[in-house]
PDB file of C-alpha atoms in Angstrom:
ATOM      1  CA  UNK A   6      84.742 111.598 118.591  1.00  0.00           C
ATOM      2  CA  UNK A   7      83.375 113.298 115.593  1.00  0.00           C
ATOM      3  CA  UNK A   8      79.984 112.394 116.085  1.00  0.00           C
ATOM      4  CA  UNK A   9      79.376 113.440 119.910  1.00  0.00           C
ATOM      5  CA  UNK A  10      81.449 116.984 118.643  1.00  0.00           C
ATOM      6  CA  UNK A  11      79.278 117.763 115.926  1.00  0.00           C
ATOM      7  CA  UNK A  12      76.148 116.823 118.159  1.00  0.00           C
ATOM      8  CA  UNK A  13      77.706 119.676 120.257  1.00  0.00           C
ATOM      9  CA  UNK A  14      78.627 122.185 118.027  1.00  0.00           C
ATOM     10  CA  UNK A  15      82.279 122.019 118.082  1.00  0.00           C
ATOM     11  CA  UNK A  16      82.885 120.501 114.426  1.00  0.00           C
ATOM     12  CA  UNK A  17      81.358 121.699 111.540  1.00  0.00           C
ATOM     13  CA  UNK A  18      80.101 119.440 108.778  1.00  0.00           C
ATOM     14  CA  UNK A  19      82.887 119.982 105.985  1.00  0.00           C
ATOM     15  CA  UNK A  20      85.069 118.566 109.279  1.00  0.00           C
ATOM     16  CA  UNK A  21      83.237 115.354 109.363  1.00  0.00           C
ATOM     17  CA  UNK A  22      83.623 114.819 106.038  1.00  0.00           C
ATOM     18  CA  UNK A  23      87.498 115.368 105.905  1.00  0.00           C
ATOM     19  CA  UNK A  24      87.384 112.917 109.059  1.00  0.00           C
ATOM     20  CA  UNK A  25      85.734 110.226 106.750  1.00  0.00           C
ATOM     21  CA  UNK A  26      88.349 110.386 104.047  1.00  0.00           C
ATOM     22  CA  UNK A  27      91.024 110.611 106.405  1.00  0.00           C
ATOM     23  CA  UNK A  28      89.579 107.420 107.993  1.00  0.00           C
ATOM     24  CA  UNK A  29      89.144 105.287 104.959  1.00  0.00           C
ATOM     25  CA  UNK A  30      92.667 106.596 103.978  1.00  0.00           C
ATOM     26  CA  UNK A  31      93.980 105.261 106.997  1.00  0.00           C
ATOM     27  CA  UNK A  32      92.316 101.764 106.992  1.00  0.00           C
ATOM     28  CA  UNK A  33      93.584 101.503 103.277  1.00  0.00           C
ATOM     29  CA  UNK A  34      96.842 102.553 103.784  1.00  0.00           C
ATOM     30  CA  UNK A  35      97.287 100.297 107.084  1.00  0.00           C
ATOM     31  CA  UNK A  36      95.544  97.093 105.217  1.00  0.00           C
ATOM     32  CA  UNK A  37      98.191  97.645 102.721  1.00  0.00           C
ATOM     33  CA  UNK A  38     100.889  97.845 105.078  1.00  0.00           C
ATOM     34  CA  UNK A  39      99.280  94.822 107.451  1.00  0.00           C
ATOM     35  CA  UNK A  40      99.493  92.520 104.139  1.00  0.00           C
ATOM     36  CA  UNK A  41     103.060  93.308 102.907  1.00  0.00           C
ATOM     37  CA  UNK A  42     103.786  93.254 106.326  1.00  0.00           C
ATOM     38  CA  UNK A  43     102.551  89.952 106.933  1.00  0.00           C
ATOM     39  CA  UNK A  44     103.746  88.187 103.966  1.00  0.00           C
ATOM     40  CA  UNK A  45     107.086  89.021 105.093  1.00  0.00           C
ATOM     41  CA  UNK A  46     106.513  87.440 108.223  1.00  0.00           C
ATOM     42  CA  UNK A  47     104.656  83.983 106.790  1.00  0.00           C
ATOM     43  CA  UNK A  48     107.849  83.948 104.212  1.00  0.00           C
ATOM     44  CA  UNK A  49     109.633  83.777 106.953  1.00  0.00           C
ATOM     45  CA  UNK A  50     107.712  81.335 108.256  1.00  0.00           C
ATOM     46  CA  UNK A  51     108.215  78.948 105.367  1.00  0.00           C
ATOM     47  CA  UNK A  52     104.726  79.101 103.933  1.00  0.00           C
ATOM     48  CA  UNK A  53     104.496  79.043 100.189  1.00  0.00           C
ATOM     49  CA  UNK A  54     103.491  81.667  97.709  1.00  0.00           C
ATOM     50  CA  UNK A  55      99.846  79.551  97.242  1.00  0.00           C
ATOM     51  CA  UNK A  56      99.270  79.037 100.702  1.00  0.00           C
ATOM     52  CA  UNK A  57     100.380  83.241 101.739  1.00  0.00           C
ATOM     53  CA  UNK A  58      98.009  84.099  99.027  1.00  0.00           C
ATOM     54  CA  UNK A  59      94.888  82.213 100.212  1.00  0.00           C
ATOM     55  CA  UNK A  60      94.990  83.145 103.479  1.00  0.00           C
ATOM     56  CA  UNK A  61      97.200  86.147 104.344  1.00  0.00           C
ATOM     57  CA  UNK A  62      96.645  88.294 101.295  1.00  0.00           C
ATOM     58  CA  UNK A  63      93.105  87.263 101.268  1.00  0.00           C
ATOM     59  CA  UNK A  64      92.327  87.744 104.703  1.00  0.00           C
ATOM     60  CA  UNK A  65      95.117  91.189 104.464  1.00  0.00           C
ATOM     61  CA  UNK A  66      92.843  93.015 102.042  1.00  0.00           C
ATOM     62  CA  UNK A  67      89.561  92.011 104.022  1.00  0.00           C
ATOM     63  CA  UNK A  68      90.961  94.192 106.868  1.00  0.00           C
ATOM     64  CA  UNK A  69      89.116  97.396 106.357  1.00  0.00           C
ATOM     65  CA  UNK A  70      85.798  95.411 106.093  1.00  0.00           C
ATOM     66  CA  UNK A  71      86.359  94.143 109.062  1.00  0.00           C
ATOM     67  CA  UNK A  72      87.702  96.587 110.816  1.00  0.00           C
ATOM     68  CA  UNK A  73      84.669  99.011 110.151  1.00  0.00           C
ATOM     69  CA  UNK A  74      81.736  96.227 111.009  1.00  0.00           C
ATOM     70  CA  UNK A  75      83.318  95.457 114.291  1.00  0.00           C
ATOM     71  CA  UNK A  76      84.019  99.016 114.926  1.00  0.00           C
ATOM     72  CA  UNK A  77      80.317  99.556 114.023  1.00  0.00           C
ATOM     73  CA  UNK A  78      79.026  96.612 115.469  1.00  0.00           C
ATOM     74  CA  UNK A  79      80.572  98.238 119.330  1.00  0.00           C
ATOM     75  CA  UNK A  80      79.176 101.280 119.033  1.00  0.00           C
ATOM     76  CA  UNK A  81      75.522 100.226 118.670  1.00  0.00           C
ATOM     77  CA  UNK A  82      75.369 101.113 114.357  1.00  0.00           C
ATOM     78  CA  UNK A  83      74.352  97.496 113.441  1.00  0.00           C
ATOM     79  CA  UNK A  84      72.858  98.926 109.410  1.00  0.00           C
ATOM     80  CA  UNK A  85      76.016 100.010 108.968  1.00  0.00           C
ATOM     81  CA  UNK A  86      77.832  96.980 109.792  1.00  0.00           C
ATOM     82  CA  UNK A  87      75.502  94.776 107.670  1.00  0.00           C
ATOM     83  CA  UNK A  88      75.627  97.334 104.666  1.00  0.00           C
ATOM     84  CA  UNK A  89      79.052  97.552 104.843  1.00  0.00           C
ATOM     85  CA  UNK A  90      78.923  93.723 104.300  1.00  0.00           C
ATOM     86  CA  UNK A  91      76.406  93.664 101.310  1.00  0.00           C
ATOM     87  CA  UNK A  92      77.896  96.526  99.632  1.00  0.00           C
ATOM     88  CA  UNK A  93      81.522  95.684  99.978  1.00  0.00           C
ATOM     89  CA  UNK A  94      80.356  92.421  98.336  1.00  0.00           C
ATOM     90  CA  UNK A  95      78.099  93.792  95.359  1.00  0.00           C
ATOM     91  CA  UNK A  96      81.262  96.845  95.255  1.00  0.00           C
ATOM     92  CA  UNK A  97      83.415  93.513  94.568  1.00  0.00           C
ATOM     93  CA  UNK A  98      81.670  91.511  92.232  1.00  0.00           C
ATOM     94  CA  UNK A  99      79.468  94.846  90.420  1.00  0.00           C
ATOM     95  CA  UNK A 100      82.269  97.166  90.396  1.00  0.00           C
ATOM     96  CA  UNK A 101      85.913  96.142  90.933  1.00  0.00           C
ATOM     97  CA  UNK A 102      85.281  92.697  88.668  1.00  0.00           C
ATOM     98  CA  UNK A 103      83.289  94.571  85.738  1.00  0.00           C
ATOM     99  CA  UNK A 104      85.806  97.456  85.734  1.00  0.00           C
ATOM    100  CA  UNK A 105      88.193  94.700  85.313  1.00  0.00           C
ATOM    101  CA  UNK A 106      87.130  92.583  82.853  1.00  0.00           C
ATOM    102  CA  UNK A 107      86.244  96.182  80.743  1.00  0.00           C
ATOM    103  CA  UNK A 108      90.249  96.723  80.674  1.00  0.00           C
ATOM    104  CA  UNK A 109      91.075  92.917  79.960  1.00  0.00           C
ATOM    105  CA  UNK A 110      88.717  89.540  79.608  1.00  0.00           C
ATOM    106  CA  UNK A 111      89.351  88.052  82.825  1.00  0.00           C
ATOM    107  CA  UNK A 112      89.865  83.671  82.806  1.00  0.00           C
ATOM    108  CA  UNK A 113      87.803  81.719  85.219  1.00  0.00           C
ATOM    109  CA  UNK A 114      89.987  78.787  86.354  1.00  0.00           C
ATOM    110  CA  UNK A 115      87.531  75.223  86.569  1.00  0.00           C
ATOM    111  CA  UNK A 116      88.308  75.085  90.157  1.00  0.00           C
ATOM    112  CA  UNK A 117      86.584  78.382  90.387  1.00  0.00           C
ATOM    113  CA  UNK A 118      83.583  77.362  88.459  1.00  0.00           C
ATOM    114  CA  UNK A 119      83.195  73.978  90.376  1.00  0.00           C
ATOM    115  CA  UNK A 120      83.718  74.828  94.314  1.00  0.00           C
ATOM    116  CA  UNK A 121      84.401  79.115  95.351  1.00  0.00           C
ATOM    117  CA  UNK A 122      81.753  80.577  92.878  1.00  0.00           C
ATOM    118  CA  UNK A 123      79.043  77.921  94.472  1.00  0.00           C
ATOM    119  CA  UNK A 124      80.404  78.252  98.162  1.00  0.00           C
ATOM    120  CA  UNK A 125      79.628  82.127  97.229  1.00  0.00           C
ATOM    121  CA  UNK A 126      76.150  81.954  96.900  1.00  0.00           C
ATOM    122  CA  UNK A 127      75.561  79.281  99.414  1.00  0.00           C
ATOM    123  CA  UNK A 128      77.379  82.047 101.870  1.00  0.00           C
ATOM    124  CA  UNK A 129      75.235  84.572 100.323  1.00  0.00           C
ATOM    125  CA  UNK A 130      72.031  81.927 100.250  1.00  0.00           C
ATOM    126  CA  UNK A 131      72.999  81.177 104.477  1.00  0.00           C
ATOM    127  CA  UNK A 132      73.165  84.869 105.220  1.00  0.00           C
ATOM    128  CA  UNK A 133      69.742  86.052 103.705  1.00  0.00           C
ATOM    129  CA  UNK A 134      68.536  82.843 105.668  1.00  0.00           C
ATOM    130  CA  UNK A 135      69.731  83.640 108.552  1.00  0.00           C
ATOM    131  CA  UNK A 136      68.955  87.597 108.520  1.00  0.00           C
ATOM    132  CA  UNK A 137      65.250  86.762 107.815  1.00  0.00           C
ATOM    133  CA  UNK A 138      63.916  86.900 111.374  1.00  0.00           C
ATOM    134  CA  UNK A 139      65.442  90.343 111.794  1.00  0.00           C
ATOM    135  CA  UNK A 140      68.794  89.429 113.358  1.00  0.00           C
ATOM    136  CA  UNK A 141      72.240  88.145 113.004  1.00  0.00           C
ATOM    137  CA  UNK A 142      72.428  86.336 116.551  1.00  0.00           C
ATOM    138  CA  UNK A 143      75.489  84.970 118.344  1.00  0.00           C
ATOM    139  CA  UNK A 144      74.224  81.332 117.278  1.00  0.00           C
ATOM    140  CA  UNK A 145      73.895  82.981 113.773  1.00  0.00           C
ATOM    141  CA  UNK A 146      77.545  84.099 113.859  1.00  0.00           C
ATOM    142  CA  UNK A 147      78.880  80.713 115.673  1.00  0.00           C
ATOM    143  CA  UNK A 148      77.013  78.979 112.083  1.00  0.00           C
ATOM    144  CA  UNK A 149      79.184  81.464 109.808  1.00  0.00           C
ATOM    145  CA  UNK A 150      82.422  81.093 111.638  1.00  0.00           C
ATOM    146  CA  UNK A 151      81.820  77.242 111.077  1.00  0.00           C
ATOM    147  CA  UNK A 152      81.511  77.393 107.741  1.00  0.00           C
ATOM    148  CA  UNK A 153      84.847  80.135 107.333  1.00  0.00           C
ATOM    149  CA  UNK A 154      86.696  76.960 109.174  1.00  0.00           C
ATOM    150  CA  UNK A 155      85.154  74.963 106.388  1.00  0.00           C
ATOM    151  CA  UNK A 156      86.182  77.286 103.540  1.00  0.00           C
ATOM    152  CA  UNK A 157      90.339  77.807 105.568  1.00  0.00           C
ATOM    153  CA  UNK A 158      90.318  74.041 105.560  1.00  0.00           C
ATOM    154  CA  UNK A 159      89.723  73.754 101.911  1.00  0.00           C
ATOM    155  CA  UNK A 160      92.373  76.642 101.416  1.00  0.00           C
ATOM    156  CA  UNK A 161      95.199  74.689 103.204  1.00  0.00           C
ATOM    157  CA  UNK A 162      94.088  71.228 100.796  1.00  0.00           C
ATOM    158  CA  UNK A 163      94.391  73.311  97.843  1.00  0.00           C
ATOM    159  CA  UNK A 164      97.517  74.999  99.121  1.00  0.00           C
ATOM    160  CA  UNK A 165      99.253  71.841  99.427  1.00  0.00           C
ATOM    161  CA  UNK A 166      98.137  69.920  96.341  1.00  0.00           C
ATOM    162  CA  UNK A 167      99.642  73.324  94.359  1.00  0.00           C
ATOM    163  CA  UNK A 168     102.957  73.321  96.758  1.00  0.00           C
ATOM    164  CA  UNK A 169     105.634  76.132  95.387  1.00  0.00           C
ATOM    165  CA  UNK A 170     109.137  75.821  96.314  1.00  0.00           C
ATOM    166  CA  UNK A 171     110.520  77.338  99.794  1.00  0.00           C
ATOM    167  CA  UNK A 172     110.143  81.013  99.968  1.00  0.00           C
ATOM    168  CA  UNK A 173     111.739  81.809 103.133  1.00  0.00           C
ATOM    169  CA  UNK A 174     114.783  82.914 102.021  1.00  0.00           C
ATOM    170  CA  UNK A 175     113.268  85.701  99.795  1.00  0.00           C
ATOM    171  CA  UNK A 176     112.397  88.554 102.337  1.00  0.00           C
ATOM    172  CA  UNK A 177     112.970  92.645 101.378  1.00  0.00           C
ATOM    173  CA  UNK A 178     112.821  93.597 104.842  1.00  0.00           C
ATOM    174  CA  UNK A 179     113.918  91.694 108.520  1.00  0.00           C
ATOM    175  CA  UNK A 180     111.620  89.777 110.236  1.00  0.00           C
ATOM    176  CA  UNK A 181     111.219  92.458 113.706  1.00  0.00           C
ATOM    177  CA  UNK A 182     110.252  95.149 111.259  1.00  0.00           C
ATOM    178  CA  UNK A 183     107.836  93.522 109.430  1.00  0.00           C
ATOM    179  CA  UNK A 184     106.010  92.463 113.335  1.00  0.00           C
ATOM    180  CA  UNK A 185     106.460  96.263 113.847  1.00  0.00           C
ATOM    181  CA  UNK A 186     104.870  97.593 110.340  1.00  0.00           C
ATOM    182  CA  UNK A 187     101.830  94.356 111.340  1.00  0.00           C
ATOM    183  CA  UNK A 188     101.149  96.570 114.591  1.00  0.00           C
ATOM    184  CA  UNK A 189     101.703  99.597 112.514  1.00  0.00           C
ATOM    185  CA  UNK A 190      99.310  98.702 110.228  1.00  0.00           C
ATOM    186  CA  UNK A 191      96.620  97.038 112.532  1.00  0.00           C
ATOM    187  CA  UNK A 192      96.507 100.475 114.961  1.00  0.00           C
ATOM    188  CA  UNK A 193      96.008 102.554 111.452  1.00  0.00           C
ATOM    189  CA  UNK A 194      92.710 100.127 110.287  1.00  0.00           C
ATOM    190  CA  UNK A 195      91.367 100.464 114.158  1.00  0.00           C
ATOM    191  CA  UNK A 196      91.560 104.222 114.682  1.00  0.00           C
ATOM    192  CA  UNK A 197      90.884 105.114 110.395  1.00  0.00           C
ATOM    193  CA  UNK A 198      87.701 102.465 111.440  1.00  0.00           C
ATOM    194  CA  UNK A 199      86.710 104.446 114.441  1.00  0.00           C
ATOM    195  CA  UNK A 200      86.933 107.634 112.747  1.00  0.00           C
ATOM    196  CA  UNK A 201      85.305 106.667 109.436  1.00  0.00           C
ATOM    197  CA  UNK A 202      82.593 105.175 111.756  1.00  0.00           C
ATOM    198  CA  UNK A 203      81.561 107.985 113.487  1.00  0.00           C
ATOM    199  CA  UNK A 204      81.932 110.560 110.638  1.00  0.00           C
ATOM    200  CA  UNK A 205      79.726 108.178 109.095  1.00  0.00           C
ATOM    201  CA  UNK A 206      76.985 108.145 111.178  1.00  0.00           C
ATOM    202  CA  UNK A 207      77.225 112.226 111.292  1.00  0.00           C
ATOM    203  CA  UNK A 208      76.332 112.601 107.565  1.00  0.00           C
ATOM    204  CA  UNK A 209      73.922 109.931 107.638  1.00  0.00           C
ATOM    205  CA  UNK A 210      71.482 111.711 110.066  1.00  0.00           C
ATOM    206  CA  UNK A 211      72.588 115.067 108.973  1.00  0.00           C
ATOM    207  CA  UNK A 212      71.513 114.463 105.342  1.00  0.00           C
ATOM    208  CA  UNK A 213      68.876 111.789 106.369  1.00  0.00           C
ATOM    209  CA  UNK A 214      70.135 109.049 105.264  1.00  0.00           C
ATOM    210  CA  UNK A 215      69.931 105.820 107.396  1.00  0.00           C
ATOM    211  CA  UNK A 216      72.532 104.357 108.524  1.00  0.00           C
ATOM    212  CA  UNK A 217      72.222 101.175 106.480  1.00  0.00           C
ATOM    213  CA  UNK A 218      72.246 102.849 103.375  1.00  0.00           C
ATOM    214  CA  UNK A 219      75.627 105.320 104.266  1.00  0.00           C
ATOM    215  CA  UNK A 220      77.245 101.406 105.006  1.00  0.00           C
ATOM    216  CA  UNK A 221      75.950 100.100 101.434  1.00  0.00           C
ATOM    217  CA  UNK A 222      77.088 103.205  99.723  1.00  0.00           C
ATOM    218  CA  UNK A 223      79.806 105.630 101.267  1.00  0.00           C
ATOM    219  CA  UNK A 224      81.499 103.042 103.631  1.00  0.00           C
ATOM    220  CA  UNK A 225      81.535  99.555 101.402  1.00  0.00           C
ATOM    221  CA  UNK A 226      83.230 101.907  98.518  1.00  0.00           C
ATOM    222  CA  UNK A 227      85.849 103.181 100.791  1.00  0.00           C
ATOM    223  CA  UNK A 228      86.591 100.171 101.901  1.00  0.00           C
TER     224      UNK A 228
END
């Protein structure tokens, strides 16, 4: 634990910060390997190429996210689980989409326009709502999770009004070592989260930073 062996001494600070890279490098690394992985396994499956990249590619490259706000979240660091959230989001849409559509003008398909970009801010609109009497509760959390069912329910009917031809045939590796590379890849996010966590936390007090503002900055970049 680099946090409790700093506290005592036994790691200097330059080691804390080497744990944080090595951290996010593992959570990137293993939510690359988690959605290659798993694509394998849903062509297997039979799913189509629309349907793998709504949900498992989607949901694949959301892994380090999640990985870090849970791992957060257990050990009591609730800022940086909620500005890990924010950030990761204003990193996506600030960031990643402007350095983009600086390289080459990005198209925004009318499907876009007309039902994600609005389910966005009324996400975005739910969670400031919700966050305003100090607290994401378990009630709070039981609301979002009803409206991700929502949103996966709308993936599946646009999935199969945009049905691609069987892709289970076309697979570049066999199906018991892409389950393998999935646990691979799932133990990498888990102990890169824990590390990048706790190293986390370490330069946050050390350079007195709180711990919401190392999750909107430092953390939601990495990941």
């Amino acid at each position: 634990n680099p946090s409790e062996d700093y506290k005592n001494g036994k790691e200097p600070m330059w080691k804390c910060l080497l744990y944080i890279v090595i951290g996010l490098v593992l959570i990137i690394a293993g939510g690359q390997v988690v959605v290659n992985s798993a694509k394998e396994i849903a062509r297997a499956a039979g799913m189509t190429e629309t349907l793998i990249g709504l949900t498992i590619v989607a949901m694949g490259t959301s892994a380090p996210e999640t990985a870090v706000s849970l791992a957060a979240a257990l050990k009591g660091n609730a800022d940086i689980s909620i500005g890990n959230v924010i950030g990761s989001n204003i990193m996506n849409v600030l960031v990643i989409l402007g350095i983009a559509s600086v390289i080459i003008p990005i198209a925004v398909g009318k499907s876009t326009l007309k039902y994600e970009m609005p389910f966005v801010i009324l996400v975005s609109g739910l969670f400031f709502i919700l966050g305003t009497d100090g607290t994401i509760s378990r009630l709070d959390g039981v609301v979002l999770w009803a409206c991700f069912i929502v949103y996966f329910v709308y993936l599946f009917i646009m999935a199969r009004k945009n049905k691609d031809e069987s892709v289970s045939e076309i697979l570049s590796m066999p199906l018991w070592k892409a389950l393998i590379y999935t646990a691979l890849g799932l133990g990498m996010i888990v102990a890169g989260s824990n590390c990048a966590v706790d190293s986390a936390s370490v330069i946050a007090a050390e350079f007195g930073m709180s711990d919401r503002l190392i999750g909107l900055t430092v953390v939601a970049l990495g990941t």
